[in-house]
Amino acid sequence: LQELMKDEQFAYEALYYELANHEYGYTGNESEALRDLGLTADDVINTPTLNRAFCRAAREIKSQDL
């Protein structure tokens, strides 16, 4: 999974799925979704590909739950 997460589109899809699965749009808490993907907040912050994918997924989920 770690190797696949280097692909931004794959990372986006995986993050979107897990964030939605853990009701990120309601809770605003990403920790369980990241844990299930074997990631930490530091991984997302410090890896440009993951950061872009996470921001895109989070933004899309938040916009759906308004």
Tab-separated table of N, CA and C in Angstrom:
chain	number	residue	atom	x	y	z
A	1	LEU	N	0.827	-1.198	0.000
A	1	LEU	CA	0.000	0.000	0.000
A	1	LEU	C	0.870	1.260	0.000
A	2	GLN	N	1.968	1.187	0.728
A	2	GLN	CA	2.848	2.356	0.816
A	2	GLN	C	3.348	2.778	-0.567
A	3	GLU	N	3.689	1.807	-1.396
A	3	GLU	CA	4.169	2.117	-2.748
A	3	GLU	C	3.039	2.699	-3.603
A	4	LEU	N	1.842	2.138	-3.478
A	4	LEU	CA	0.695	2.628	-4.239
A	4	LEU	C	0.325	4.057	-3.861
A	5	MET	N	0.526	4.411	-2.598
A	5	MET	CA	0.164	5.741	-2.123
A	5	MET	C	1.056	6.839	-2.708
A	6	LYS	N	2.101	6.459	-3.426
A	6	LYS	CA	2.947	7.445	-4.097
A	6	LYS	C	2.253	8.014	-5.336
A	7	ASP	N	1.259	7.286	-5.840
A	7	ASP	CA	0.472	7.755	-6.972
A	7	ASP	C	-0.636	8.657	-6.434
A	8	GLU	N	-0.654	9.904	-6.857
A	8	GLU	CA	-1.574	10.878	-6.271
A	8	GLU	C	-3.048	10.506	-6.470
A	9	GLN	N	-3.408	9.992	-7.632
A	9	GLN	CA	-4.801	9.617	-7.871
A	9	GLN	C	-5.202	8.441	-6.975
A	10	PHE	N	-4.332	7.456	-6.859
A	10	PHE	CA	-4.627	6.327	-5.967
A	10	PHE	C	-4.757	6.813	-4.533
A	11	ALA	N	-3.830	7.667	-4.111
A	11	ALA	CA	-3.862	8.196	-2.739
A	11	ALA	C	-5.155	8.964	-2.501
A	12	TYR	N	-5.552	9.783	-3.465
A	12	TYR	CA	-6.803	10.525	-3.342
A	12	TYR	C	-7.976	9.574	-3.161
A	13	GLU	N	-8.072	8.560	-4.010
A	13	GLU	CA	-9.196	7.626	-3.940
A	13	GLU	C	-9.214	6.865	-2.619
A	14	ALA	N	-8.049	6.437	-2.155
A	14	ALA	CA	-7.967	5.717	-0.886
A	14	ALA	C	-8.331	6.634	0.281
A	15	LEU	N	-7.802	7.841	0.269
A	15	LEU	CA	-8.106	8.794	1.334
A	15	LEU	C	-9.575	9.192	1.315
A	16	TYR	N	-10.107	9.434	0.139
A	16	TYR	CA	-11.516	9.791	0.029
A	16	TYR	C	-12.385	8.670	0.602
A	17	TYR	N	-12.113	7.451	0.216
A	17	TYR	CA	-12.895	6.309	0.688
A	17	TYR	C	-12.848	6.206	2.210
A	18	GLU	N	-11.648	6.265	2.766
A	18	GLU	CA	-11.514	6.109	4.223
A	18	GLU	C	-12.074	7.305	4.980
A	19	LEU	N	-11.873	8.499	4.486
A	19	LEU	CA	-12.436	9.675	5.157
A	19	LEU	C	-13.960	9.603	5.159
A	20	ALA	N	-14.537	9.222	4.031
A	20	ALA	CA	-15.993	9.088	3.960
A	20	ALA	C	-16.472	7.964	4.875
A	21	ASN	N	-15.746	6.864	4.885
A	21	ASN	CA	-16.102	5.710	5.705
A	21	ASN	C	-16.107	6.058	7.193
A	22	HIS	N	-15.226	6.950	7.593
A	22	HIS	CA	-15.124	7.350	8.999
A	22	HIS	C	-15.872	8.651	9.283
A	23	GLU	N	-16.757	9.043	8.370
A	23	GLU	CA	-17.622	10.215	8.539
A	23	GLU	C	-16.855	11.502	8.844
A	24	TYR	N	-15.753	11.682	8.122
A	24	TYR	CA	-14.934	12.879	8.287
A	24	TYR	C	-15.741	14.161	8.086
A	25	GLY	N	-16.696	14.125	7.179
A	25	GLY	CA	-17.505	15.311	6.921
A	25	GLY	C	-18.270	15.786	8.138
A	26	TYR	N	-18.610	14.857	9.023
A	26	TYR	CA	-19.336	15.209	10.248
A	26	TYR	C	-18.397	15.454	11.420
A	27	THR	N	-17.363	14.620	11.517
A	27	THR	CA	-16.506	14.684	12.703
A	27	THR	C	-15.324	15.630	12.542
A	28	GLY	N	-14.825	15.785	11.314
A	28	GLY	CA	-13.623	16.585	11.100
A	28	GLY	C	-12.369	15.911	11.635
A	29	ASN	N	-12.494	14.646	12.014
A	29	ASN	CA	-11.365	13.903	12.583
A	29	ASN	C	-10.865	12.891	11.566
A	30	GLU	N	-9.647	13.082	11.138
A	30	GLU	CA	-9.063	12.216	10.126
A	30	GLU	C	-8.234	11.074	10.693
A	31	SER	N	-8.008	11.030	11.995
A	31	SER	CA	-7.041	10.105	12.581
A	31	SER	C	-7.348	8.633	12.312
A	32	GLU	N	-8.607	8.216	12.419
A	32	GLU	CA	-8.936	6.811	12.176
A	32	GLU	C	-8.756	6.434	10.715
A	33	ALA	N	-9.125	7.336	9.819
A	33	ALA	CA	-8.953	7.066	8.390
A	33	ALA	C	-7.471	6.926	8.053
A	34	LEU	N	-6.657	7.819	8.582
A	34	LEU	CA	-5.213	7.734	8.327
A	34	LEU	C	-4.639	6.458	8.913
A	35	ARG	N	-5.059	6.126	10.124
A	35	ARG	CA	-4.571	4.904	10.781
A	35	ARG	C	-4.882	3.680	9.929
A	36	ASP	N	-6.101	3.620	9.398
A	36	ASP	CA	-6.491	2.463	8.591
A	36	ASP	C	-5.678	2.341	7.307
A	37	LEU	N	-5.112	3.444	6.857
A	37	LEU	CA	-4.246	3.429	5.673
A	37	LEU	C	-2.767	3.304	6.038
A	38	GLY	N	-2.478	3.185	7.323
A	38	GLY	CA	-1.092	3.067	7.767
A	38	GLY	C	-0.333	4.376	7.692
A	39	LEU	N	-1.069	5.491	7.782
A	39	LEU	CA	-0.460	6.815	7.686
A	39	LEU	C	-0.615	7.583	8.989
A	40	THR	N	0.212	8.601	9.126
A	40	THR	CA	0.082	9.533	10.239
A	40	THR	C	-0.152	10.929	9.663
A	41	ALA	N	-0.563	11.837	10.522
A	41	ALA	CA	-0.720	13.225	10.089
A	41	ALA	C	0.609	13.769	9.586
A	42	ASP	N	1.695	13.401	10.234
A	42	ASP	CA	3.024	13.846	9.781
A	42	ASP	C	3.331	13.353	8.369
A	43	ASP	N	2.931	12.113	8.052
A	43	ASP	CA	3.133	11.601	6.688
A	43	ASP	C	2.434	12.500	5.683
A	44	VAL	N	1.195	12.860	5.985
A	44	VAL	CA	0.405	13.686	5.063
A	44	VAL	C	0.988	15.089	4.955
A	45	ILE	N	1.404	15.638	6.063
A	45	ILE	CA	1.966	16.989	6.076
A	45	ILE	C	3.285	17.045	5.312
A	46	ASN	N	4.110	16.033	5.475
A	46	ASN	CA	5.476	16.069	4.943
A	46	ASN	C	5.658	15.434	3.572
A	47	THR	N	4.599	14.880	2.993
A	47	THR	CA	4.692	14.249	1.681
A	47	THR	C	3.781	15.005	0.718
A	48	PRO	N	4.356	15.769	-0.197
A	48	PRO	CA	3.541	16.613	-1.080
A	48	PRO	C	2.415	15.867	-1.792
A	49	THR	N	2.687	14.680	-2.295
A	49	THR	CA	1.650	13.917	-3.004
A	49	THR	C	0.500	13.589	-2.066
A	50	LEU	N	0.810	13.104	-0.881
A	50	LEU	CA	-0.234	12.776	0.095
A	50	LEU	C	-0.968	14.028	0.552
A	51	ASN	N	-0.233	15.102	0.708
A	51	ASN	CA	-0.853	16.347	1.162
A	51	ASN	C	-1.879	16.835	0.149
A	52	ARG	N	-1.509	16.842	-1.117
A	52	ARG	CA	-2.449	17.279	-2.157
A	52	ARG	C	-3.659	16.348	-2.224
A	53	ALA	N	-3.412	15.052	-2.156
A	53	ALA	CA	-4.504	14.074	-2.224
A	53	ALA	C	-5.437	14.219	-1.029
A	54	PHE	N	-4.856	14.398	0.157
A	54	PHE	CA	-5.681	14.551	1.362
A	54	PHE	C	-6.510	15.833	1.286
A	55	CYS	N	-5.888	16.926	0.921
A	55	CYS	CA	-6.613	18.201	0.851
A	55	CYS	C	-7.755	18.125	-0.147
A	56	ARG	N	-7.526	17.502	-1.277
A	56	ARG	CA	-8.578	17.363	-2.290
A	56	ARG	C	-9.725	16.497	-1.763
A	57	ALA	N	-9.394	15.356	-1.171
A	57	ALA	CA	-10.428	14.454	-0.645
A	57	ALA	C	-11.208	15.124	0.482
A	58	ALA	N	-10.512	15.759	1.400
A	58	ALA	CA	-11.175	16.414	2.538
A	58	ALA	C	-12.079	17.541	2.057
A	59	ARG	N	-11.604	18.325	1.121
A	59	ARG	CA	-12.396	19.436	0.582
A	59	ARG	C	-13.671	18.913	-0.088
A	60	GLU	N	-13.539	17.856	-0.865
A	60	GLU	CA	-14.711	17.306	-1.549
A	60	GLU	C	-15.719	16.721	-0.568
A	61	ILE	N	-15.242	16.029	0.439
A	61	ILE	CA	-16.149	15.451	1.436
A	61	ILE	C	-16.844	16.563	2.212
A	62	LYS	N	-16.092	17.557	2.634
A	62	LYS	CA	-16.692	18.673	3.379
A	62	LYS	C	-17.740	19.409	2.540
A	63	SER	N	-17.495	19.555	1.251
A	63	SER	CA	-18.453	20.282	0.414
A	63	SER	C	-19.749	19.488	0.212
A	64	GLN	N	-19.701	18.188	0.319
A	64	GLN	CA	-20.885	17.346	0.166
A	64	GLN	C	-21.748	17.352	1.404
A	65	ASP	N	-21.152	17.611	2.555
A	65	ASP	CA	-21.870	17.505	3.822
A	65	ASP	C	-22.382	18.835	4.335
A	66	LEU	N	-22.466	19.826	3.481
A	66	LEU	CA	-22.962	21.135	3.920
A	66	LEU	C	-24.458	21.136	4.084
